[in-house]
Coordinates of C-alpha atoms in Angstrom, one line a residue:
Chain A
X144 CA 92.4 63.3 84.8
X145 CA 89.6 65.0 86.2
X146 CA 90.3 67.9 88.7
X147 CA 88.1 68.3 91.6
X148 CA 86.6 71.7 91.3
X149 CA 85.3 72.0 94.9
X150 CA 85.8 75.3 96.8
X151 CA 86.2 75.3 100.5
X152 CA 85.5 78.8 101.6
X153 CA 86.0 78.0 105.4
X154 CA 89.6 78.4 107.0
X155 CA 92.0 76.1 105.6
X156 CA 92.9 72.9 107.9
X157 CA 96.4 72.9 109.1
X158 CA 97.7 71.2 106.4
X159 CA 97.7 73.7 103.5
X160 CA 101.0 75.3 104.2
X161 CA 102.8 76.3 101.2
X162 CA 100.6 73.8 99.7
X163 CA 101.7 70.3 100.6
X164 CA 100.0 69.5 97.2
X165 CA 99.8 65.9 97.8
X166 CA 97.0 63.5 99.2
X167 CA 97.9 61.2 102.1
X168 CA 95.9 58.8 104.3
X169 CA 96.5 60.4 107.5
X170 CA 94.8 57.6 109.4
X171 CA 97.5 55.1 108.1
X172 CA 101.3 54.9 109.2
X173 CA 103.7 52.8 107.2
X174 CA 107.2 51.9 108.4
X175 CA 109.8 51.9 105.8
X176 CA 113.2 50.4 106.6
X177 CA 116.0 51.0 103.8
X178 CA 118.6 53.2 102.4
X179 CA 118.5 56.7 101.3
X180 CA 119.1 57.2 97.6
X181 CA 118.7 61.0 97.2
X182 CA 118.2 63.9 99.4
X183 CA 116.4 66.7 97.8
X184 CA 117.1 69.3 100.3
X185 CA 115.3 72.4 98.6
X186 CA 112.6 74.8 99.0
X187 CA 109.8 74.7 99.3
X188 CA 109.7 70.9 99.6
X189 CA 112.3 68.8 101.1
X190 CA 111.9 65.4 99.8
X191 CA 113.9 62.1 100.7
X192 CA 114.1 59.1 98.4
X193 CA 114.9 55.6 99.7
X194 CA 115.1 52.0 98.5
X195 CA 112.9 49.8 100.8
X196 CA 112.8 46.0 100.3
X197 CA 109.5 44.5 100.6
X198 CA 109.1 40.9 102.3
X199 CA 109.5 39.3 98.9
X200 CA 113.0 41.0 98.5
X201 CA 111.8 43.4 95.8
X202 CA 113.1 46.9 96.0
X203 CA 110.8 49.7 95.7
X204 CA 111.9 53.5 95.8
X205 CA 109.9 55.3 98.2
X206 CA 110.0 59.3 98.8
X207 CA 108.6 61.4 101.7
X208 CA 108.3 64.9 102.1
X209 CA 109.0 67.2 104.9
X210 CA 108.7 70.6 106.1
X211 CA 110.5 73.4 104.2
X212 CA 114.4 74.3 104.3
X213 CA 113.9 77.5 106.4
X214 CA 111.8 75.6 109.2
X215 CA 114.1 72.7 109.2
X216 CA 117.0 75.1 109.4
X217 CA 115.5 76.6 112.6
X218 CA 115.4 73.2 114.2
X219 CA 119.0 72.6 113.4
X220 CA 118.6 70.4 110.5
X221 CA 120.5 70.7 107.2
X222 CA 121.3 68.9 103.8
X223 CA 123.8 66.7 105.7
X224 CA 121.3 65.6 108.5
X225 CA 120.3 62.9 106.1
X226 CA 122.7 61.4 103.3
X227 CA 122.4 58.9 100.5
X228 CA 123.7 55.8 101.5
X229 CA 122.5 55.9 105.1
X230 CA 120.2 53.3 106.7
X231 CA 117.2 54.9 108.2
X232 CA 113.6 53.9 109.2
X233 CA 110.9 56.4 108.1
X234 CA 107.5 56.4 109.6
X235 CA 105.2 58.0 106.9
X236 CA 101.5 58.6 106.3
X237 CA 101.1 57.1 102.7
X238 CA 99.6 58.5 99.7
X239 CA 96.2 57.6 99.3
X240 CA 96.7 56.6 95.7
X241 CA 98.9 53.6 96.8
X242 CA 101.9 55.1 95.2
X243 CA 105.3 54.9 97.2
X244 CA 105.2 58.4 98.3
X245 CA 104.5 59.7 102.0
X246 CA 104.2 62.7 104.5
X247 CA 106.9 62.3 107.0
X248 CA 105.8 61.2 110.7
X249 CA 109.4 60.7 112.0
X250 CA 112.8 59.4 111.0
X251 CA 114.9 57.0 113.0
X252 CA 118.7 56.8 112.5
X253 CA 120.5 53.6 112.5
X254 CA 121.6 54.3 116.2
X255 CA 118.0 54.9 117.3
X256 CA 118.2 58.6 117.3
X257 CA 114.9 60.2 116.2
X258 CA 115.1 63.2 113.9
X259 CA 113.0 65.5 111.9
X260 CA 110.0 64.2 113.7
X261 CA 106.8 65.8 112.8
X262 CA 104.8 64.4 115.7
X263 CA 107.2 66.1 118.1
X264 CA 106.7 69.3 116.2
X265 CA 110.4 69.4 114.8
X266 CA 109.2 68.9 111.3
X267 CA 105.8 70.7 111.2
X268 CA 104.4 69.8 107.7
X269 CA 101.3 71.9 107.7
Chain B
X104 CA 144.2 148.9 102.5
X105 CA 144.5 149.3 98.6
X106 CA 146.3 146.3 98.1
X107 CA 143.7 144.4 100.0
X108 CA 140.8 145.7 97.8
X109 CA 142.8 144.7 94.6
X110 CA 143.5 141.4 96.2
X111 CA 139.9 140.7 96.9
X112 CA 138.9 141.9 93.5
X113 CA 141.5 139.5 91.9
X114 CA 140.1 136.7 94.3
X115 CA 136.5 137.3 93.2
X116 CA 137.6 137.4 89.6
X117 CA 139.1 134.1 90.1
X118 CA 136.0 132.6 91.5
X119 CA 134.1 134.0 89.0
X120 CA 135.9 132.3 86.1
X121 CA 136.4 129.3 87.9
X122 CA 135.2 126.2 86.0
X123 CA 131.9 124.6 87.4
X124 CA 132.9 121.6 89.8
X125 CA 131.1 118.7 88.2
X126 CA 129.4 116.0 90.3
X127 CA 132.0 113.6 89.5
X128 CA 134.7 116.0 90.9
X129 CA 132.8 116.6 94.2
X130 CA 134.3 115.1 97.4
X131 CA 133.1 111.8 98.2
X132 CA 133.7 109.1 100.8
X133 CA 135.5 106.2 99.1
X134 CA 134.1 103.7 101.5
X135 CA 130.4 104.9 100.9
X136 CA 128.8 103.2 97.8
X137 CA 125.2 104.4 98.4
X138 CA 123.0 105.1 95.7
X139 CA 121.4 103.8 92.7
X140 CA 123.9 102.6 90.1
X141 CA 123.6 101.9 86.2
X142 CA 125.9 99.5 84.5
X143 CA 127.9 101.3 82.0
X144 CA 130.9 99.5 80.9
X145 CA 132.8 96.1 80.8
X146 CA 131.9 92.7 79.2
X147 CA 128.6 91.0 79.8
X148 CA 130.7 87.9 80.8
X149 CA 133.5 87.8 83.4
X150 CA 135.5 88.8 80.2
X151 CA 135.8 87.8 76.5
X152 CA 139.2 86.0 77.3
X153 CA 138.2 82.9 79.6
X154 CA 140.8 80.7 80.5
X155 CA 140.9 77.2 79.1
X156 CA 138.3 74.8 80.5
X157 CA 139.3 71.5 82.1
X158 CA 137.9 68.4 80.5
X159 CA 135.2 68.4 83.3
X160 CA 134.5 72.0 82.7
X161 CA 134.0 71.5 79.0
X162 CA 131.9 68.5 79.4
X163 CA 129.6 70.5 81.6
X164 CA 129.6 73.3 79.1
X165 CA 128.6 71.0 76.3
X166 CA 125.3 70.5 78.2
X167 CA 124.4 74.2 78.2
X168 CA 122.6 75.5 75.2
X169 CA 122.7 79.3 75.3
X170 CA 121.2 81.7 72.8
X171 CA 124.5 83.4 72.3
X172 CA 127.8 81.8 71.8
X173 CA 131.4 82.8 72.2
X174 CA 133.1 79.5 72.3
X175 CA 133.2 78.0 68.9
X176 CA 133.0 74.4 70.2
X177 CA 129.9 74.6 72.3
X178 CA 126.2 74.3 71.3
X179 CA 124.1 77.1 71.0
X180 CA 120.4 77.6 70.2
X181 CA 119.2 79.7 67.2
X182 CA 116.0 80.6 69.0
X183 CA 115.1 80.9 72.7
X184 CA 112.7 78.0 72.9
X185 CA 115.5 75.8 71.7
X186 CA 117.9 77.0 74.6
X187 CA 117.9 75.6 77.9
X188 CA 119.2 78.6 79.6
X189 CA 117.7 78.2 83.2
X190 CA 116.9 81.9 83.4
X191 CA 114.5 81.7 80.5
X192 CA 112.5 79.6 82.6
X193 CA 112.6 81.7 85.6
X194 CA 115.2 80.1 87.5
X195 CA 117.3 82.5 89.5
X196 CA 120.3 83.9 87.5
X197 CA 122.4 83.7 90.5
X198 CA 125.8 85.1 91.2
X199 CA 127.8 86.1 89.4
X200 CA 125.7 86.3 86.5
X201 CA 123.4 89.0 88.0
X202 CA 126.4 91.2 88.5
X203 CA 128.2 90.6 85.1
X204 CA 125.3 90.5 82.7
X205 CA 124.3 93.7 81.1
X206 CA 120.8 92.7 80.3
X207 CA 119.3 94.6 83.3
X208 CA 120.2 98.1 84.3
X209 CA 120.0 99.1 87.9
X210 CA 121.1 98.1 91.4
X211 CA 120.9 100.2 94.6
X212 CA 123.4 100.0 97.4
X213 CA 122.4 100.4 101.0
X214 CA 125.2 100.8 103.3
X215 CA 124.7 99.7 106.8
X216 CA 127.2 99.0 109.6
X217 CA 127.3 95.3 109.4
X218 CA 126.7 94.9 105.7
X219 CA 126.5 96.4 102.2
X220 CA 123.3 95.5 100.6
X221 CA 122.8 95.3 96.8
X222 CA 119.3 95.7 95.8
X223 CA 118.9 94.1 92.1
X224 CA 116.1 95.5 90.1
X225 CA 116.1 92.1 88.1
X226 CA 114.4 89.4 90.1
X227 CA 113.9 91.9 93.1
X228 CA 116.8 90.4 94.6
X229 CA 118.8 91.6 97.8
X230 CA 122.3 90.4 98.2
X231 CA 124.1 90.8 101.6
X232 CA 128.0 91.4 101.5
X233 CA 128.6 91.0 105.2
X234 CA 131.4 93.2 106.6
X235 CA 130.7 92.4 110.2
X236 CA 134.1 90.5 110.5
X237 CA 132.8 87.0 110.1
X238 CA 134.9 84.3 108.3
X239 CA 134.1 83.2 105.0
X240 CA 132.4 79.8 105.4
X241 CA 134.7 76.8 104.7
X242 CA 135.1 73.1 105.5
X243 CA 132.2 71.5 107.4
X244 CA 130.4 74.7 108.0
X245 CA 130.4 75.3 104.3
X246 CA 129.3 71.8 103.5
X247 CA 126.3 72.1 105.9
X248 CA 125.4 75.3 104.7
X249 CA 125.1 73.9 101.1
X250 CA 124.9 75.9 97.8
X251 CA 122.8 78.8 97.5
X252 CA 122.0 80.8 94.2
X253 CA 123.7 84.0 95.4
X254 CA 126.3 82.4 97.6
X255 CA 127.7 83.5 101.1
X256 CA 129.7 86.8 100.6
X257 CA 132.0 88.4 103.1
X258 CA 133.7 91.8 102.5
X259 CA 136.6 93.7 104.1
X260 CA 138.3 96.9 103.1
X261 CA 141.9 97.2 101.8
X262 CA 142.4 100.8 101.8
X263 CA 139.9 102.0 99.7
X264 CA 139.0 98.8 97.8
X265 CA 136.5 96.6 99.0
X266 CA 137.2 93.0 98.6
X267 CA 134.5 90.5 98.5
X268 CA 134.8 86.7 98.7
X269 CA 131.6 84.7 97.8
X270 CA 131.6 80.8 98.2
X271 CA 128.9 78.3 98.3
X272 CA 127.3 78.8 95.1
X273 CA 124.7 76.7 93.1
X274 CA 126.4 75.1 90.2
X275 CA 123.3 75.0 88.2
X276 CA 123.3 78.7 87.5
X277 CA 125.4 79.7 84.5
X278 CA 128.1 82.4 84.9
X279 CA 126.7 84.3 81.8
X280 CA 124.4 84.5 78.9
X281 CA 127.0 82.4 77.0
X282 CA 126.6 79.3 79.0
X283 CA 130.0 79.3 80.8
X284 CA 129.7 77.1 83.8
X285 CA 130.9 77.3 87.3
X286 CA 131.2 74.2 89.8
X287 CA 130.4 73.8 93.2
X288 CA 133.8 74.7 94.5
X289 CA 133.8 78.0 92.7
X290 CA 134.9 81.1 94.7
X291 CA 134.4 84.6 93.2
X292 CA 136.6 87.7 94.4
X293 CA 135.3 91.1 93.6
X294 CA 137.3 94.2 94.1
X295 CA 135.1 97.3 94.1
X296 CA 136.5 101.0 94.2
X297 CA 134.6 104.1 94.2
X298 CA 136.6 106.0 91.3
X299 CA 134.8 109.3 91.7
X300 CA 131.5 110.7 93.2
X301 CA 129.6 109.2 90.3
X302 CA 131.7 106.1 89.4
X303 CA 131.9 102.7 90.8
X304 CA 134.3 100.1 89.3
X305 CA 134.4 96.2 90.0
X306 CA 136.9 93.7 88.9
X307 CA 136.2 90.0 89.6
X308 CA 138.2 86.8 89.6
X309 CA 136.7 83.4 89.5
X310 CA 138.8 80.6 91.2
X311 CA 137.4 77.4 89.9
X312 CA 140.2 74.7 89.6
X313 CA 137.4 72.0 88.8
X314 CA 136.2 73.7 85.5
X315 CA 139.1 76.1 84.7
X316 CA 142.6 75.7 84.2
X317 CA 143.4 79.1 85.6
X318 CA 141.7 81.9 87.6
X319 CA 139.5 84.0 85.3
X320 CA 140.2 87.6 85.9
X321 CA 137.5 90.0 84.7
X322 CA 137.9 93.4 82.9
X323 CA 136.8 96.6 84.8
X324 CA 133.0 96.9 84.9
X325 CA 131.7 100.4 85.4
X326 CA 128.6 101.6 87.1
X327 CA 127.5 105.3 87.2
X328 CA 125.5 106.9 89.7
X329 CA 121.9 107.7 88.4
X330 CA 120.5 111.3 89.0
X331 CA 117.3 110.9 91.2
X332 CA 114.9 112.1 88.5
X333 CA 116.2 109.5 86.1
X334 CA 114.9 106.8 88.6
X335 CA 111.6 108.7 89.4
X336 CA 108.6 107.5 87.3
X337 CA 105.2 109.1 87.8
X338 CA 106.3 110.5 91.2
X339 CA 107.7 107.1 92.3
X340 CA 111.3 107.2 93.1
X341 CA 113.1 103.9 93.3
X342 CA 113.8 100.6 91.6
X343 CA 110.7 98.8 92.4
X344 CA 107.3 99.6 91.0
X345 CA 105.1 98.2 88.5
X346 CA 106.8 100.1 85.7
X347 CA 110.1 98.6 86.6
X348 CA 108.7 95.0 87.4
X349 CA 111.5 92.7 86.6
X350 CA 110.5 89.7 88.5
X351 CA 110.5 86.7 86.2
X352 CA 107.0 85.1 86.6
X353 CA 106.3 81.9 84.8
X354 CA 103.0 83.0 84.0
X355 CA 104.3 85.8 82.0
X356 CA 106.2 83.4 79.6
X357 CA 104.8 83.2 76.0
X358 CA 105.3 80.6 73.3
X359 CA 108.0 82.5 71.5
X360 CA 110.2 83.3 74.3
X361 CA 109.9 81.2 77.4
X362 CA 111.4 84.1 79.4
X363 CA 108.8 85.0 82.0
X364 CA 110.4 88.3 82.9
Chain C
X165 CA 129.4 100.4 116.6
X166 CA 129.7 100.7 120.2
X167 CA 129.1 104.4 120.2
X168 CA 126.1 104.1 117.9
X169 CA 124.7 101.6 120.6
X170 CA 125.4 104.1 123.3
X171 CA 123.7 106.9 121.7
X172 CA 120.8 104.8 120.6
X173 CA 120.1 103.7 124.1
X174 CA 120.6 107.1 125.5
X175 CA 117.8 108.5 123.3
X176 CA 115.4 105.5 123.7
X177 CA 111.9 105.9 124.9
X178 CA 111.6 106.0 128.8
X179 CA 111.4 102.7 130.8
X180 CA 107.8 101.2 131.4
X181 CA 107.4 99.3 134.6
X182 CA 111.0 98.2 134.9
X183 CA 111.3 96.9 131.5
X184 CA 114.5 97.7 129.6
X185 CA 114.3 100.7 127.4
X186 CA 113.5 100.4 123.5
X187 CA 112.8 102.9 120.8
X188 CA 109.4 102.3 119.5
X189 CA 110.5 103.8 116.3
X190 CA 113.1 101.1 115.9
X191 CA 111.7 97.9 114.2
X192 CA 115.2 96.7 113.3
X193 CA 115.8 93.0 113.9
X194 CA 114.6 89.6 112.8
X195 CA 111.0 88.7 113.4
X196 CA 108.7 85.9 113.1
X197 CA 104.8 86.1 113.3
X198 CA 102.7 83.7 115.2
X199 CA 99.1 83.1 115.7
X200 CA 96.5 81.0 114.5
X201 CA 95.8 82.7 111.1
X202 CA 98.3 81.5 108.8
X203 CA 98.0 81.8 104.9
X204 CA 94.7 83.8 105.7
X205 CA 93.9 87.4 106.6
X206 CA 91.8 86.0 109.5
X207 CA 89.0 88.5 110.9
X208 CA 85.7 88.3 109.2
X209 CA 85.7 88.0 105.6
X210 CA 83.3 90.3 103.9
X211 CA 81.2 89.2 101.0
X212 CA 82.4 89.4 97.5
X213 CA 80.8 91.7 94.8
X214 CA 79.9 90.2 91.5
X215 CA 83.3 91.4 90.2
X216 CA 84.9 89.7 93.1
X217 CA 83.1 86.5 92.5
X218 CA 84.1 86.7 88.7
X219 CA 87.9 87.3 89.7
X220 CA 87.9 84.0 91.6
X221 CA 86.7 81.9 88.7
X222 CA 89.0 79.2 87.6
X223 CA 91.1 79.5 91.1
X224 CA 91.3 76.0 92.6
X225 CA 92.6 75.9 96.1
X226 CA 94.1 72.9 97.8
X227 CA 91.3 70.5 98.7
X228 CA 90.6 69.2 102.1
X229 CA 92.4 66.1 101.5
X230 CA 95.2 68.0 100.1
X231 CA 94.7 67.3 96.3
X232 CA 96.8 70.2 94.7
X233 CA 95.0 72.9 93.4
X234 CA 96.3 75.5 90.9
X235 CA 97.6 78.3 93.2
X236 CA 100.1 80.4 91.1
X237 CA 103.0 79.7 93.5
X238 CA 103.1 76.1 92.5
X239 CA 104.6 77.3 89.4
X240 CA 106.9 79.6 91.1
X241 CA 105.0 82.7 90.4
X242 CA 105.5 85.2 93.3
X243 CA 103.3 85.1 96.2
X244 CA 103.1 88.9 96.1
X245 CA 101.8 91.2 98.8
X246 CA 100.1 90.4 101.1
X247 CA 100.3 86.7 100.7
X248 CA 104.1 86.6 101.4
X249 CA 103.6 88.4 104.9
X250 CA 101.0 85.8 105.8
X251 CA 103.6 83.1 105.5
X252 CA 105.0 83.5 109.0
X253 CA 108.3 83.0 107.9
X254 CA 111.5 85.1 109.0
X255 CA 111.7 88.4 107.9
X256 CA 114.1 91.3 108.9
X257 CA 113.3 94.8 109.3
X258 CA 116.1 97.4 108.3
X259 CA 115.4 101.1 109.3
X260 CA 117.0 103.7 107.0
X261 CA 116.5 107.3 106.9
X262 CA 114.2 107.3 103.9
X263 CA 112.5 103.9 104.1
X264 CA 111.9 100.7 106.2
X265 CA 113.3 97.6 104.2
X266 CA 111.7 94.3 104.9
X267 CA 113.7 91.3 104.0
X268 CA 112.0 88.1 103.4
X269 CA 113.5 84.9 103.7
X270 CA 110.8 83.1 101.7
X271 CA 111.4 83.8 98.1
X272 CA 114.6 85.8 99.0
X273 CA 113.1 89.2 98.3
X274 CA 112.2 92.5 99.8
X275 CA 109.6 95.4 100.3
X276 CA 110.4 99.0 100.6
X277 CA 108.1 101.1 102.9
X278 CA 108.8 104.6 102.0
X279 CA 109.1 107.1 104.7
X280 CA 110.3 110.0 102.5
X281 CA 107.1 111.9 102.6
X282 CA 105.8 110.9 99.0
X283 CA 102.6 110.6 98.0
X284 CA 100.7 107.2 97.7
X285 CA 100.2 106.6 93.7
X286 CA 96.7 107.6 92.6
X287 CA 95.0 108.6 89.3
X288 CA 97.1 108.7 86.2
X289 CA 100.3 108.2 88.1
X290 CA 99.0 104.8 89.5
X291 CA 97.6 103.8 86.1
X292 CA 100.9 104.6 84.5
X293 CA 103.0 102.8 87.1
X294 CA 101.0 99.8 86.8
X295 CA 100.7 96.8 88.9
X296 CA 103.4 95.2 91.0
X297 CA 103.6 91.8 92.7
X298 CA 104.5 93.6 95.9
X299 CA 102.7 96.9 95.0
X300 CA 103.8 100.5 96.0
X301 CA 104.0 101.0 99.8
X302 CA 104.0 104.3 101.6
X303 CA 104.6 104.7 105.3
X304 CA 104.2 107.2 108.1
X305 CA 104.5 107.4 111.9
X306 CA 101.4 107.9 113.8
X307 CA 102.8 108.3 117.4
X308 CA 104.3 105.0 118.0
X309 CA 102.4 103.4 115.3
X310 CA 103.7 102.7 111.9
X311 CA 101.0 102.8 109.3
X312 CA 101.7 101.7 105.9
X313 CA 99.6 101.8 102.9
X314 CA 100.2 99.8 99.7
X315 CA 98.5 100.2 96.3
X316 CA 99.1 99.1 92.7
X317 CA 98.9 95.4 93.3
X318 CA 99.0 92.7 90.8
X319 CA 95.5 91.0 90.6
X320 CA 96.9 87.7 89.5
X321 CA 98.5 86.8 92.9
X322 CA 95.9 85.3 95.3
X323 CA 95.4 87.1 98.4
X324 CA 95.4 83.7 100.5
X325 CA 95.4 80.1 100.0
X326 CA 91.6 80.1 99.2
X327 CA 92.2 82.0 96.0
X328 CA 90.5 85.1 97.5
X329 CA 90.9 88.0 95.0
X330 CA 92.2 91.6 95.4
X331 CA 92.0 94.1 92.7
X332 CA 94.6 96.6 91.2
X333 CA 92.6 99.4 93.0
X334 CA 92.7 97.8 96.3
X335 CA 94.5 99.5 99.4
X336 CA 96.0 97.5 102.0
X337 CA 96.7 99.2 105.3
X338 CA 99.1 97.7 107.8
X339 CA 99.7 98.8 111.2
X340 CA 102.9 98.0 113.2
X341 CA 103.4 98.9 116.8
X342 CA 106.5 97.7 118.9
X343 CA 105.0 97.2 122.5
X344 CA 108.1 95.9 124.0
X345 CA 111.8 94.9 123.1
X346 CA 110.8 91.7 121.5
X347 CA 107.3 92.3 120.3
X348 CA 105.5 93.9 117.5
X349 CA 101.7 93.9 117.2
X350 CA 100.4 93.9 113.7
X351 CA 97.0 94.2 111.8
X352 CA 96.4 94.4 108.1
X353 CA 93.1 95.7 106.6
X354 CA 92.1 95.4 102.9
X355 CA 90.1 98.0 101.5
X356 CA 88.9 96.8 98.0
X357 CA 85.4 98.0 97.1
X358 CA 85.7 96.7 93.6
X359 CA 85.8 93.3 94.8
X360 CA 84.5 93.3 98.4
X361 CA 81.3 94.8 99.9
X362 CA 83.1 96.1 103.0
X363 CA 86.7 96.5 104.3
X364 CA 88.3 93.2 105.5
X365 CA 89.7 93.9 108.8
X366 CA 92.4 91.0 109.2
X367 CA 93.0 89.4 112.6
X368 CA 95.8 90.9 114.7
X369 CA 98.9 89.1 114.7
X370 CA 102.1 89.3 116.9
X371 CA 105.6 89.5 115.6
X372 CA 108.2 88.1 117.9
X373 CA 112.1 88.9 117.9
X374 CA 114.1 85.8 116.7
X375 CA 117.0 85.0 118.9
X376 CA 120.2 85.2 116.8
X377 CA 120.8 81.6 117.4
X378 CA 117.5 81.1 115.3
X379 CA 118.9 82.8 112.3
X380 CA 122.4 81.4 112.3
X381 CA 123.3 78.5 110.5
X382 CA 126.7 76.6 110.6
X383 CA 128.2 80.0 111.8
X384 CA 126.4 82.2 109.3
X385 CA 124.2 84.8 110.7
X386 CA 121.3 86.1 108.4
X387 CA 118.3 85.2 106.7
X388 CA 120.1 84.0 103.4
X389 CA 122.3 81.0 103.3
X390 CA 122.4 77.7 101.3
X391 CA 120.7 76.0 104.2
X392 CA 117.8 78.6 104.1
X393 CA 117.8 79.2 100.4
X394 CA 114.0 79.7 99.8
X395 CA 113.8 80.9 96.2
X396 CA 111.2 79.0 94.1
X397 CA 113.1 77.8 91.1
X398 CA 111.1 76.1 88.4
X399 CA 113.8 73.5 88.0
X400 CA 113.4 72.4 91.6
X401 CA 109.5 72.9 92.0
X402 CA 108.0 72.2 88.7
X403 CA 110.6 70.1 86.8
X404 CA 111.6 68.0 89.9
X405 CA 109.2 68.0 92.9
X406 CA 105.9 68.3 90.9
X407 CA 106.8 65.5 88.5
X408 CA 108.8 63.1 90.5
X409 CA 106.9 63.6 93.9
X410 CA 103.7 65.6 94.1
X411 CA 102.0 64.1 91.1
X412 CA 102.6 60.4 91.7
X413 CA 101.6 60.9 95.2
X414 CA 98.5 63.0 94.5
X415 CA 97.2 61.4 91.4
X416 CA 98.9 58.1 91.4
X417 CA 100.2 56.6 88.3
X418 CA 97.5 58.0 86.1
X419 CA 98.9 61.4 85.6

């Protein structure tokens, strides 16, 4: 795998926080409806894994990343905000590589409540 | 008048012959642990007499491959690269390993009104023992807080003994270099006593009914106060300098020893 | 504790324009920096010397479209100073008689800014002490400004997210000034003639006091808890996140 050896000496854009380290298609949004399989509530990357059924009924395990543990804590979130077995809808910017990985836009719980929303500033992934 | 002179002379004589009061015999405040302490005595695990493990505890211990073994049944590695000791790859040692292990030397205590700070040279790690009257986390609060490598510690004084409770520990950190495990329900109680001006003693008890059939009571661990000049190098007093750098950095690891420290 | 507070307020600096009194020499509390410059010094970056250019060789910052570079912290190497202070994460200042202790939530670590009158290490002393990820810091009060100088830094820690270098012989000066009960003004300057043609005067930043609510999680007050555990542990970052999440997202299934 070739690495891109390109130097960007101007100021980094917003999304190079602790290094999101992943490439996403920021122009696209994908809505994932499914069941959480794993909550990895750890610094510096909180990752949520979920099983998503596609139209053919095939199940694919997706994962989306969020802000870090400390920032989420200041918004009042903790490792029990989302739990394995919980049904959620996650809106994400998908990986540009076409793999089932994404950057969170927001999470909608079964009762319609929106949590960990990046678009509202509560989950600032930069 | 003569009697007074004789008395004065006798008294002077007594003082002249009096043995030098050593540092250790000086008056001290038993509630003050400030200073830099060097670990001197006590086993490098909680003790060398652990209680029997439960079936779950033993199953967990069988997954740990330390370089040193105490328990005849469990695995161990002949060389560091065959070990899966998480500390070798620069994962945090966590609590209570940071306290019981004798691999490192020093910590400093900073005494504040609301907490006692232990500054560990190894890993450059601050540990906070809160003495502000807060409750030990439990129930839903503890569940929401989640596990932490160094836990959540609350202390209170019982006479001259500082009693500390720690809960909410990450079960992936081993208790010691021998690979003894602790579960996520573990609670550690420490009892500190300043025995004299230069001596701090601690005894711990691990309460972990998931992995152990009984509480694990430690021996007495002893710390001795270090003279200032012994922790001053090239004009720099203190635990943290390039000379005493003990942060485990993965880039420092080499092929023979995975340890990055 | 209450008596202490009474004495503290009685000896505080005089009011200014009806604002409550505060002691500008007391920086204690929980603070978080804000401002546009994050993970960067800000200000005008000077040009690099040839040695500075050489020191940057092999460093790959994250690209604009977020392909991961090779910043050392991705493998859980320490961020070091000053990179850690550029993170704009919660810190706590604790004032003691011989030093200011800075506690950092990120990395669960600390700095000691020595106020005991010691010399900044130099010459043979500095050479013998050797590099430290967080350096050797000496502080002094100049009026109401706390001036801190740090030397003896580890060159392997990047200055910022771009991979800009700093040499072992760099001296970093920080200036802290508490201007009101809830605000500390801050500025950092890098003086590193080995790697830069002129000093790099960083952008001014503002530390704002964090309300106690913001540092209290599930009844637990303070920087450190399970909910805020920000230690970079290789078993989390390298073995789990990088392998299971980052690499499939960034590199697809090829890696």
